[in-house]
C-alpha cells in the first residue's frame, strides 16, 4: 500500500549492515487478520462495489457527487484511467504482471494478454489513514486500486501501480497450488514478509524507474512523505545503485508504512526490529528483475524472512 504521511520526526540511523543483535520475531501461530479489521479502515473502501453500482446513473443537479459521476471528480477519474492504461504498458509493470500470470498465481484479475482488470481508479475515502493513501493492493479482491481523487500525475500513477504490483508478486511467493484453481495466494502476509515486501515495493516502485531511466526521482516526492527539500538528487538507473543511493529513504518509508497499518501492528510487534532484521536481504532482493530479464516463476523470499518469523 502506498502511504504518504506528513513529514515524520527524526528517526534513529538506518542500520548499515546486518548484525547479530536479537530482534522481535513473528509468532508463526498468529492468524492473518482481514485487511479491513483495523479501526482505521472503517471508512468504506474504494473497491467496495456497493459504492459504484449506480455510478453511471444520472445524478440530480443539486446532489453532491463523491463517486466521480460528474464535475471535477469525473475528470480526475478519467485522467487517472488514461494514465493507468499507459502505466500498465510500462516495462516495470509488464515484467511483474508477466511473472505473476506465468506462474499461475491467482493474486490478480485478468491475464498476461489483458491485464486491465487487475487495476482500476476510484475515489478513495478521506477519513483517517485514507487521506494519505495514493493506492493499495487488496488481495481478497485481487486488484490494485489507485486513488483518483489524489490527482496523481503520470509518474505517480506508474510508481504507485508498480509499488502495489510488487505486493501482489510477493503474495504469490507464498501461494499454494490448488487443483483446478492454480496457485492460490494468501490474503495476508505475516509481519516479516510484509516488512520485506514494503522494502521491495519502495525500492522497485519508487526509487528505481527501470533499466532505461536516465535518473531516479527525488525522495522529496509525496510517495515517501519526505519534507520539502529532502531526498536525493537522483542517480543512474541500476537497481543496485538505487538501493545504495536511496537506502535511508527506503528504510524510513517502509517503517512508516509498517507503523501505520498491517500485520506488524495487529500482532503488536516492534516494526523497526522486524524491519531491521530483514532489511539488507530484502533490499538486495530484486525479483523478478534479476539479471535484467523477467523470471518464469515467483521465487521464495530471502531466508532472512523465514528466520524472522520463527
Short mmCIF file of N, CA and C in Angstrom, two decimals, residues 19-114:
data_model
loop_
_atom_site.label_atom_id
_atom_site.label_comp_id
_atom_site.label_asym_id
_atom_site.label_seq_id
_atom_site.Cartn_x
_atom_site.Cartn_y
_atom_site.Cartn_z
N UNK A 19 23.53 -7.28 11.68
CA UNK A 19 24.22 -7.52 12.93
C UNK A 19 23.68 -8.78 13.56
N UNK A 20 24.28 -9.17 14.68
CA UNK A 20 23.84 -10.37 15.38
C UNK A 20 22.90 -10.02 16.53
N UNK A 21 22.43 -8.76 16.56
CA UNK A 21 21.51 -8.37 17.61
C UNK A 21 20.23 -9.16 17.50
N UNK A 22 19.57 -9.35 18.64
CA UNK A 22 18.29 -10.05 18.62
C UNK A 22 17.19 -9.09 18.21
N UNK A 23 16.20 -9.58 17.48
CA UNK A 23 15.09 -8.78 17.02
C UNK A 23 13.79 -9.45 17.43
N UNK A 24 12.76 -8.63 17.55
CA UNK A 24 11.43 -9.18 17.80
C UNK A 24 11.01 -9.99 16.58
N UNK A 25 10.53 -11.18 16.78
CA UNK A 25 10.14 -12.03 15.67
C UNK A 25 8.65 -12.30 15.70
N UNK A 26 8.18 -12.85 14.59
CA UNK A 26 6.76 -13.11 14.43
C UNK A 26 6.37 -14.44 15.03
N UNK A 27 5.27 -14.47 15.76
CA UNK A 27 4.73 -15.72 16.27
C UNK A 27 4.05 -16.45 15.12
N UNK A 28 4.58 -17.59 14.67
CA UNK A 28 4.02 -18.26 13.50
C UNK A 28 2.62 -18.80 13.72
N UNK A 29 2.16 -18.80 14.95
CA UNK A 29 0.81 -19.30 15.21
C UNK A 29 -0.24 -18.23 15.02
N UNK A 30 0.20 -16.98 14.83
CA UNK A 30 -0.78 -15.90 14.67
C UNK A 30 -1.52 -16.07 13.35
N UNK A 31 -2.81 -15.91 13.39
CA UNK A 31 -3.58 -15.98 12.14
C UNK A 31 -3.52 -14.64 11.45
N UNK A 32 -3.58 -14.67 10.14
CA UNK A 32 -3.54 -13.42 9.36
C UNK A 32 -4.89 -12.73 9.43
N UNK A 33 -4.94 -11.47 9.89
CA UNK A 33 -6.21 -10.77 10.01
C UNK A 33 -6.71 -10.25 8.67
N UNK A 34 -7.97 -9.96 8.62
CA UNK A 34 -8.54 -9.35 7.43
C UNK A 34 -7.98 -7.95 7.27
N UNK A 35 -7.80 -7.51 6.03
CA UNK A 35 -7.25 -6.19 5.78
C UNK A 35 -8.20 -5.10 6.24
N UNK A 36 -9.46 -5.43 6.56
CA UNK A 36 -10.41 -4.41 6.99
C UNK A 36 -10.69 -4.50 8.49
N UNK A 37 -9.86 -5.24 9.24
CA UNK A 37 -10.10 -5.40 10.67
C UNK A 37 -9.78 -4.14 11.47
N UNK A 38 -8.81 -3.36 11.01
CA UNK A 38 -8.36 -2.23 11.80
C UNK A 38 -9.39 -1.12 11.83
N UNK A 39 -9.45 -0.39 12.96
CA UNK A 39 -10.38 0.72 13.09
C UNK A 39 -10.14 1.77 12.01
N UNK A 40 -8.87 1.95 11.64
CA UNK A 40 -8.55 2.97 10.66
C UNK A 40 -9.17 2.69 9.30
N UNK A 41 -9.59 1.44 9.07
CA UNK A 41 -10.18 1.09 7.78
C UNK A 41 -11.70 1.07 7.85
N UNK A 42 -12.29 1.72 8.85
CA UNK A 42 -13.74 1.67 9.00
C UNK A 42 -14.47 2.41 7.88
N UNK A 43 -13.79 3.36 7.23
CA UNK A 43 -14.41 4.04 6.09
C UNK A 43 -14.60 3.06 4.95
N UNK A 44 -15.68 3.25 4.20
CA UNK A 44 -15.99 2.32 3.11
C UNK A 44 -14.90 2.39 2.05
N UNK A 45 -14.18 1.30 1.77
CA UNK A 45 -13.04 1.35 0.86
C UNK A 45 -13.45 1.62 -0.57
N UNK A 46 -12.49 2.12 -1.34
CA UNK A 46 -12.78 2.50 -2.71
C UNK A 46 -13.15 1.32 -3.58
N UNK A 47 -12.69 0.11 -3.23
CA UNK A 47 -13.01 -1.05 -4.07
C UNK A 47 -14.23 -1.81 -3.56
N UNK A 48 -15.01 -1.21 -2.67
CA UNK A 48 -16.30 -1.78 -2.26
C UNK A 48 -17.30 -1.49 -3.37
N UNK A 49 -17.69 -2.52 -4.10
CA UNK A 49 -18.51 -2.31 -5.29
C UNK A 49 -19.86 -1.68 -5.00
N UNK A 50 -20.31 -1.76 -3.74
CA UNK A 50 -21.59 -1.15 -3.43
C UNK A 50 -21.54 0.36 -3.61
N UNK A 51 -20.35 0.94 -3.55
CA UNK A 51 -20.22 2.37 -3.77
C UNK A 51 -20.42 2.74 -5.23
N UNK A 52 -20.25 1.76 -6.11
CA UNK A 52 -20.17 2.06 -7.54
C UNK A 52 -21.29 1.43 -8.36
N UNK A 53 -22.22 0.73 -7.73
CA UNK A 53 -23.25 0.03 -8.51
C UNK A 53 -24.08 0.99 -9.35
N UNK A 54 -24.35 2.16 -8.82
CA UNK A 54 -25.15 3.15 -9.54
C UNK A 54 -24.29 4.31 -10.03
N UNK A 55 -23.01 4.03 -10.24
CA UNK A 55 -22.09 5.12 -10.58
C UNK A 55 -22.43 5.80 -11.89
N UNK A 56 -23.10 5.08 -12.82
CA UNK A 56 -23.40 5.67 -14.11
C UNK A 56 -24.81 6.23 -14.19
N UNK A 57 -25.54 6.13 -13.09
CA UNK A 57 -26.90 6.66 -13.09
C UNK A 57 -26.88 8.18 -13.05
N UNK A 58 -27.81 8.86 -13.73
CA UNK A 58 -27.85 10.33 -13.68
C UNK A 58 -28.08 10.80 -12.26
N UNK A 59 -27.35 11.83 -11.85
CA UNK A 59 -27.49 12.39 -10.52
C UNK A 59 -28.29 13.68 -10.58
N UNK A 60 -29.12 13.99 -9.58
CA UNK A 60 -29.85 15.26 -9.56
C UNK A 60 -28.87 16.42 -9.64
N UNK A 61 -29.25 17.53 -10.30
CA UNK A 61 -28.33 18.65 -10.48
C UNK A 61 -27.75 19.19 -9.18
N UNK A 62 -28.51 19.13 -8.09
CA UNK A 62 -28.05 19.72 -6.85
C UNK A 62 -27.32 18.73 -5.95
N UNK A 63 -27.29 17.49 -6.35
CA UNK A 63 -26.71 16.46 -5.49
C UNK A 63 -25.19 16.52 -5.50
N UNK A 64 -24.59 16.26 -4.35
CA UNK A 64 -23.14 16.12 -4.32
C UNK A 64 -22.76 14.81 -4.99
N UNK A 65 -21.56 14.74 -5.51
CA UNK A 65 -21.18 13.60 -6.34
C UNK A 65 -19.83 13.04 -5.91
N UNK A 66 -19.77 12.29 -4.82
CA UNK A 66 -18.48 11.83 -4.32
C UNK A 66 -17.88 10.69 -5.11
N UNK A 67 -18.64 10.07 -6.02
CA UNK A 67 -18.14 8.87 -6.68
C UNK A 67 -17.72 9.10 -8.13
N UNK A 68 -17.56 10.33 -8.52
CA UNK A 68 -16.99 10.58 -9.82
C UNK A 68 -17.96 10.51 -10.98
N UNK A 69 -19.27 10.78 -10.77
CA UNK A 69 -20.21 10.71 -11.89
C UNK A 69 -20.23 12.02 -12.67
N UNK A 70 -19.68 13.07 -12.15
CA UNK A 70 -19.70 14.33 -12.87
C UNK A 70 -18.79 15.33 -12.20
N UNK A 71 -18.60 16.49 -12.87
CA UNK A 71 -17.80 17.55 -12.27
C UNK A 71 -16.33 17.19 -12.20
N UNK A 72 -15.61 17.83 -11.25
CA UNK A 72 -14.16 17.64 -11.14
C UNK A 72 -13.81 16.20 -10.83
N UNK A 73 -14.62 15.50 -9.99
CA UNK A 73 -14.32 14.12 -9.64
C UNK A 73 -14.31 13.23 -10.88
N UNK A 74 -15.23 13.48 -11.80
CA UNK A 74 -15.30 12.69 -13.02
C UNK A 74 -14.06 12.92 -13.89
N UNK A 75 -13.61 14.15 -14.00
CA UNK A 75 -12.43 14.44 -14.80
C UNK A 75 -11.18 13.84 -14.17
N UNK A 76 -11.11 13.85 -12.84
CA UNK A 76 -9.97 13.21 -12.16
C UNK A 76 -9.95 11.72 -12.44
N UNK A 77 -11.12 11.10 -12.42
CA UNK A 77 -11.22 9.66 -12.68
C UNK A 77 -10.77 9.34 -14.09
N UNK A 78 -11.22 10.14 -15.06
CA UNK A 78 -10.85 9.90 -16.45
C UNK A 78 -9.34 10.07 -16.65
N UNK A 79 -8.77 11.10 -16.03
CA UNK A 79 -7.33 11.33 -16.17
C UNK A 79 -6.54 10.19 -15.55
N UNK A 80 -6.99 9.69 -14.39
CA UNK A 80 -6.32 8.57 -13.74
C UNK A 80 -6.38 7.33 -14.62
N UNK A 81 -7.54 7.07 -15.21
CA UNK A 81 -7.70 5.87 -16.05
C UNK A 81 -6.81 5.94 -17.28
N UNK A 82 -6.65 7.12 -17.87
CA UNK A 82 -5.76 7.25 -19.03
C UNK A 82 -4.30 6.97 -18.63
N UNK A 83 -3.90 7.54 -17.50
CA UNK A 83 -2.53 7.31 -17.02
C UNK A 83 -2.31 5.85 -16.65
N UNK A 84 -3.33 5.23 -16.06
CA UNK A 84 -3.22 3.83 -15.67
C UNK A 84 -3.05 2.94 -16.89
N UNK A 85 -3.79 3.22 -17.95
CA UNK A 85 -3.66 2.44 -19.17
C UNK A 85 -2.24 2.47 -19.71
N UNK A 86 -1.62 3.65 -19.67
CA UNK A 86 -0.24 3.76 -20.13
C UNK A 86 0.72 3.07 -19.16
N UNK A 87 0.46 3.19 -17.85
CA UNK A 87 1.35 2.57 -16.87
C UNK A 87 1.35 1.06 -16.98
N UNK A 88 0.21 0.46 -17.30
CA UNK A 88 0.14 -1.00 -17.45
C UNK A 88 1.00 -1.50 -18.61
N UNK A 89 1.31 -0.61 -19.54
CA UNK A 89 2.15 -0.99 -20.68
C UNK A 89 3.62 -0.70 -20.42
N UNK A 90 3.95 -0.11 -19.27
CA UNK A 90 5.33 0.19 -18.94
C UNK A 90 6.14 -1.06 -18.67
N UNK A 91 7.46 -0.95 -18.80
CA UNK A 91 8.32 -2.13 -18.70
C UNK A 91 8.28 -2.76 -17.31
N UNK A 92 8.32 -1.92 -16.27
CA UNK A 92 8.31 -2.49 -14.92
C UNK A 92 7.00 -3.24 -14.65
N UNK A 93 5.88 -2.65 -15.02
CA UNK A 93 4.59 -3.30 -14.79
C UNK A 93 4.48 -4.58 -15.60
N UNK A 94 4.90 -4.55 -16.86
CA UNK A 94 4.79 -5.74 -17.71
C UNK A 94 5.65 -6.89 -17.17
N UNK A 95 6.83 -6.57 -16.62
CA UNK A 95 7.68 -7.61 -16.04
C UNK A 95 7.00 -8.27 -14.85
N UNK A 96 6.46 -7.46 -13.95
CA UNK A 96 5.77 -8.00 -12.78
C UNK A 96 4.53 -8.80 -13.17
N UNK A 97 3.72 -8.24 -14.05
CA UNK A 97 2.50 -8.92 -14.48
C UNK A 97 2.82 -10.24 -15.18
N UNK A 98 3.84 -10.22 -16.04
CA UNK A 98 4.21 -11.44 -16.74
C UNK A 98 4.63 -12.55 -15.78
N UNK A 99 5.42 -12.19 -14.76
CA UNK A 99 5.86 -13.20 -13.79
C UNK A 99 4.69 -13.74 -12.98
N UNK A 100 3.77 -12.86 -12.60
CA UNK A 100 2.61 -13.29 -11.80
C UNK A 100 1.72 -14.23 -12.62
N UNK A 101 1.37 -13.82 -13.82
CA UNK A 101 0.45 -14.63 -14.62
C UNK A 101 1.12 -15.90 -15.13
N UNK A 102 2.40 -15.84 -15.48
CA UNK A 102 3.10 -17.04 -15.96
C UNK A 102 3.22 -18.10 -14.86
N UNK A 103 3.24 -17.67 -13.61
CA UNK A 103 3.36 -18.62 -12.51
C UNK A 103 2.04 -19.32 -12.19
N UNK A 104 0.93 -18.83 -12.77
CA UNK A 104 -0.38 -19.40 -12.46
C UNK A 104 -0.96 -18.89 -11.16
N UNK A 105 -0.36 -17.85 -10.59
CA UNK A 105 -0.83 -17.31 -9.32
C UNK A 105 -2.16 -16.57 -9.50
N UNK A 106 -3.01 -16.66 -8.48
CA UNK A 106 -4.35 -16.06 -8.55
C UNK A 106 -4.41 -14.67 -7.94
N UNK A 107 -3.27 -14.04 -7.70
CA UNK A 107 -3.24 -12.78 -6.95
C UNK A 107 -3.88 -11.61 -7.67
N UNK A 108 -4.05 -11.69 -8.99
CA UNK A 108 -4.60 -10.58 -9.75
C UNK A 108 -5.65 -11.07 -10.74
N UNK A 109 -6.64 -10.24 -10.98
CA UNK A 109 -7.61 -10.50 -12.04
C UNK A 109 -6.93 -10.27 -13.39
N UNK A 110 -7.57 -10.73 -14.45
CA UNK A 110 -7.05 -10.51 -15.79
C UNK A 110 -6.12 -11.60 -16.24
N UNK A 111 -5.31 -11.27 -17.24
CA UNK A 111 -4.37 -12.22 -17.82
C UNK A 111 -3.18 -11.45 -18.37
N UNK A 112 -2.17 -12.19 -18.78
CA UNK A 112 -0.98 -11.56 -19.35
C UNK A 112 -1.34 -10.79 -20.61
N UNK A 113 -2.26 -11.34 -21.39
CA UNK A 113 -2.69 -10.68 -22.62
C UNK A 113 -3.61 -9.50 -22.36
N UNK A 114 -4.41 -9.57 -21.28
CA UNK A 114 -5.33 -8.49 -20.94
C UNK A 114 -5.28 -8.23 -19.44
#
